[in-house]
Each structure stands twice: as structure tokens, then as C-alpha cells.
Amino acid sequence: MSHVIVEDLVKTFRIAEREPGIWGALRGLAQRRFRTVRALDRVSFKLEPGELVGYIGPNGAGKSTTVKVLAGILVPDSGRCEVLGRVPWRERTTNVQQIGVVFGQRTQLWWDLPVGESFDLLRDIYRVPAADYRKKRDELIGLLTLEPLLDVPVRQLSLGQRMRCDLAAALLHSPAILYLDEPTIGLDAISKLAVRDFVRRLNRQEGVTVILTTHDMDDIEALCSRVLVISQGRILSDGSLAGLRAQVTTERRLIVDLVDEADWMEDPDAEVIRRDGRRLYLRFDPERIPAAQLIARLTSRYAIQDLYVENPPIEEIIARLYRGLPA
Amino acid sequence: MRAYRALISARFRMLLQYRAAAIGGIGTQLFFGLAMIMAYEAFYRSSSAAQPMSYRDIVTYVWLGQAFLAMLPWNVDTDLRALIRSGAVAYEMLRPMDLYWAWYCRALALRIAPTLLRAIPVVTLAMLFLGMHLPPTPASAAAWALGMLGSLFLGCAFTMLMNISLLWTISGEGITTLIPALVLVCSGMNIPLPLFPAWAQRILYWLPFRGLIDVPFRLYLGEIPPGEAGPLFLQQMAWTAALILAGRWLLSRGKRRLIVQGG
């Protein structure tokens, strides 16, 4: 059975508009004009148990609206939505008992309470049996190295420490589904890696279904086997990262270090897109010329010290996907 | 239930941290109490007509008022206001709790914690040095205690209405200026209701505000005998229930609004 089923979900918001200036403000008093925004426009997808799905899209694309519908906070205008067999907004409290949510931009801990007390409070709120709680808590403390933080009030934590505590807080009640909303935003490299390792372990070893919303493509590359791309309320793409690449472009990159800085390079099947000292960046289409053939030809003609082939950065792929839309 | 209890206790511990505000509050309350008593003294001396309350009772009434001022629904929950302003309030619904009761628990803590910090020192000082006296009989004391409990629940239902109004007004400045004035006058906090003209009393005795101050304080003085407390408690409870129902209805409507701001 699917953990999450979303079918033809539509959610519109009415936003009051007013014209600029004093006249606009006065007119707004008498006659309000509304603009309708389609935050979700027939969104459909399914998540199977144990999937780790990246959910990406530009700002305002409808990512957090989707998460809010799944959490039962928002009621959609139409469409079907089931989380673990329940309609989230009809059974909000039962639904949230089974899910965990982490927001990179805010904390669900109590600002003035020490971390340990926040955990105890969550135990009471989620009615976690004492034995289960102790076991889960100790496990999370170990995995996320929280021991030294337990007596510290939340407001005194660094962002990286806070994020680790927030991850633990979202998991104390052993949810089957975890929503992560930009969990690595603003974190330093080490904290990012710690968060990623933890999420990977959680997904692989405990089979928790994870939906990861992020703008950090390294998160996606490191974690997600499947990526959903949403823009302007519509799902643009749903599939593996490789599939997403293929959908946008088959292009590859060849990076060449020349022996001599004065040298230049030209080839009918590859285009130099950037030069950085002795290093050249070439773009080619492997369907027109296989990489091995291109490399063989170039090495026979030029004095090359080193070279390697790579995929275009995922940021570029995504940016092209967003740009390819009607505005 | 455990969840809601834990919520009250956490919030309560948080609010007890504001000790400096409490000490400042004690000073303010003593000053206001003395000023009011001086005004009453001038008023009672200049009039030879029989007054509905004795001067001795007035003094005790004033000190009770100063001691329990923080229990009146005179302010909104500022943390809640911040949540509503930022739109983060939608995430309150991620907890497996009823939103109204979860916020009601916050309101309980908001009313109890500062009251405890102020009431004990103010009452002690007023009893020792400033002319406050004890209830005339243990029965009056018991009736007062019950009345205060009722007043607490009623006050929290009021606080909730003010909190919920923030979902529409966002800043709540209008509400927090208007409501306290209404509460202070109509509850009998500023002037005991027996001193009002008869026509005003007819209205005020019917309104919900009475249950906040007038009923418990006059039970304390024995001015209302404990035997007559029953119907007043019923009125207090009926208003509490009505305000809770109104609050729940408003909140279910307001929830739809708060969601739009989240984006």
C-alpha cells in the first residue's frame, strides 16, 4: 500500500490586491479586488513505503502548500489525498501522530526550555509510552550526539546544533513519514554532512519514508533516488535524477587541462564554453559523438595534460527546467 | 489530558522566569492600591450619606484587586501574536492536539504565573501593614476560592477570544486597548459594582465581566453571603461555557485565514 497518495490536488488562494498610492488604498476600502492564485494545479504523485523523494521547485512553486496539505493543515479545493490511508485534514490529530516534520527555517522546540525538557514535553504531547520514549530518545541522542546539548536552552544553540535537536524532536514519536523542509539551509559543511548521513541512515535502516524539500542540489544528489519537480503548482517531472537529466539535456562536459597556456582547442563536435587559465570547459552531445571518440581525437591533435568528463551540474539542469516553462 | 497538563506546566515555568517584571509589578500595584485607597478615603469622609460598602471593606477590596490584577483578561499572549504575525502559527496545527484547548492551556499559564508572583507578596504586605483583612468566616473564604477558580476559567475564555481576534487584526492593538478598559470597568475592578447607579447595576450584573471580580471579591468580604453564591457560580459557568463555544467557533473560522498567510 502506498504511504502517500495525491491525485489531482488543487488549492487556490484569494489574495487581496490594491493599487499603489493613496488613491489605491482608498479604493481598496470601498471595493476589494482579489486575485486568485493556483498554488496547486492538479498535482498527482504516490509515495511507496521507504522511498526518499526530493521535492524541488523555485520559491512559491507550491512545495510547502503540498506539505501543509499532507500534514492536514490545509484543506485543498479538490482532489484526493491520503496519508497512510487517512485523509489528513479530516483526521488531523491522528495524522500528525504518524508524521514528523522538520523546518530548516524555524524550530518546533520551545525557545526558553532546555532541549531535554522540550523532548519530555513532546513525549507528553505525542503520548509516547515511557519505555518506547526512553529507547528512542537514547538512540537519537547517540546518533546525533546530543548529549552535551540536553541542558542548553534552545535559544542558545547554534543553527547546526538546533537542526540536530529538531531532527530528534521530529522523530521521538517514531513517525512512519518524515517531511524535511530545507533541513540544511544555512548549515556549515560538516553539519550538512551530518544531517545527510542521518537522514540516509533513517531511510535505509529504519525504512522511514522521507520527503525532502530543498534548494540545495547536493542534498538531492546525495540522498534522493527519485525527484519530483514542481513549478507554478504543476508537477513538471517525476523520476530518477538521471531521468531528469535526460529529460532536459543529454549534454556532457569535458574538462581539459592543456600543457601550454597559449594553446587553444577547436573541434566540430564540441564547443568551448569557458576558459580558466590552462583549463578549458567543453560541451558535447554524446549522441553525436561518443566521449571516447572525442577524447581520442583531441588527444591526438593537442598536447593535453589531464582531462575528465562530467555531467552538467544539477543546478543548471534544474534552472533550465524552470526556465523552459511558459512564464 | 497529560499532554495539556504538560503544556501548562512548561509554559508556567517559562513565565515564572519573569521575576524582575513581577518585582516591578509589586511596586506598581502597591502604588496604585494606595492611590485608590486615598481617593476612597477622601470620598467617604466628604459624604455623610450611608454607602453601599463600608470603608473597611473597600480597603480590602482594593488590595484584592491589586493582588489579582494579572488574572484579569487584560492582555493577549504575545508569543502567540508573534506566531500569527510571522504566519508560523499554521505549524501549531502539526501537534496532535486540539488547537483551542492547547491555546487555552497557554492562557491558563499566562493568567496563573504572574498572579502567583504578585498576589502572595501584595496580600502579605497589605494584611500586615495596609489595612487588608481576612474573610469573615471560613465559609466565605471557601466561596471566594471557588469564585476565583471560576474567575480564572472565565478570564481564560476571555483571553482566548482576544487571542483568536488576532487572526483577523494581526496586531491586536485595537483589541488590547479597548478590551482592558471594558474589563476593568465592567468587572468591578476600578469601582466596585455596588457603588454604581442602580440602572447600570442592572446591566452589569447580567454581563459576563461580573464573574471576574465582583462575584469572588464580594464573597470574600461576606458582602454576598456564601449561601447566595450558587446562582452566581452558575452564571459564571454559563458565561464561561458560552465564551468557550464562541471562541471555538471563531477559531474554526479563523484557521482558514491563518493558512493563507503561510503561502
Coordinates of C-alpha atoms in Angstrom, one line a residue, chain B residues 136-225:
Chain B
P136 CA -15.3 37.0 58.0
T137 CA -15.9 33.2 58.0
P138 CA -14.3 30.1 56.7
A139 CA -17.4 29.6 54.5
S140 CA -16.8 33.0 52.9
A141 CA -13.2 32.1 52.3
A142 CA -14.2 28.8 50.6
A143 CA -16.8 30.6 48.5
W144 CA -14.2 33.1 47.5
A145 CA -11.7 30.4 46.5
L146 CA -14.3 28.7 44.3
G147 CA -15.3 32.0 42.8
M148 CA -11.6 32.7 42.0
L149 CA -11.3 29.4 40.3
G150 CA -14.4 30.2 38.2
S151 CA -13.0 33.6 37.5
L152 CA -9.8 32.0 36.2
F153 CA -11.6 29.8 33.7
L154 CA -13.8 32.7 32.7
G155 CA -10.9 35.0 32.3
C156 CA -9.0 32.5 30.1
A157 CA -12.1 32.1 27.9
F158 CA -12.0 35.9 27.5
T159 CA -8.2 35.8 26.8
M160 CA -8.9 33.2 24.1
L161 CA -11.4 35.5 22.4
M162 CA -8.7 38.2 22.4
N163 CA -6.1 35.8 21.1
I164 CA -8.3 34.5 18.4
S165 CA -9.2 38.0 17.3
L166 CA -5.5 38.4 16.3
L167 CA -6.2 36.1 13.4
W168 CA -8.1 38.9 11.8
T169 CA -6.4 42.0 13.2
I170 CA -2.8 40.7 13.3
S171 CA -1.5 43.5 15.5
G172 CA -4.3 43.3 18.1
E173 CA -3.6 46.9 19.2
G174 CA -7.2 47.9 18.9
I175 CA -8.4 45.0 21.0
T176 CA -5.7 45.4 23.6
T177 CA -6.7 49.0 24.2
L178 CA -10.4 48.5 24.1
I179 CA -11.0 45.3 26.0
P180 CA -8.9 46.1 29.1
A181 CA -10.9 49.3 29.6
L182 CA -14.1 47.4 29.3
V183 CA -12.9 44.6 31.6
L184 CA -11.6 47.0 34.3
V185 CA -14.8 48.9 34.5
C186 CA -17.4 46.2 34.0
S187 CA -15.8 43.6 36.2
G188 CA -15.8 46.0 39.2
M189 CA -12.0 46.2 39.2
N190 CA -11.9 50.0 39.1
I191 CA -15.0 50.8 41.1
P192 CA -16.9 48.0 43.0
L193 CA -20.2 47.4 41.2
P194 CA -22.3 48.1 44.4
L195 CA -21.2 51.8 44.0
F196 CA -22.6 52.1 40.5
P197 CA -26.1 53.6 39.9
A198 CA -29.0 51.2 40.0
W199 CA -29.7 51.3 36.3
A200 CA -26.0 50.5 35.5
Q201 CA -26.0 47.7 38.0
R202 CA -29.0 46.0 36.3
I203 CA -26.9 45.8 33.1
L204 CA -23.6 45.0 34.8
Y205 CA -25.0 42.2 36.9
W206 CA -26.1 40.4 33.8
L207 CA -22.8 40.7 31.8
P208 CA -20.1 38.1 31.9
F209 CA -17.5 40.6 33.3
R210 CA -19.1 40.4 36.8
G211 CA -17.8 36.8 37.3
L212 CA -14.2 38.0 37.1
I213 CA -14.0 40.3 40.1
D214 CA -17.3 41.3 41.6
V215 CA -18.6 37.9 42.5
P216 CA -15.4 36.4 44.1
F217 CA -14.4 39.6 45.9
R218 CA -17.8 40.3 47.4
L219 CA -17.9 36.6 48.5
Y220 CA -14.5 37.2 50.2
L221 CA -15.9 40.2 52.1
G222 CA -19.0 38.3 53.1
E223 CA -21.0 41.1 51.4
I224 CA -22.6 38.3 49.4
P225 CA -23.2 35.5 51.9

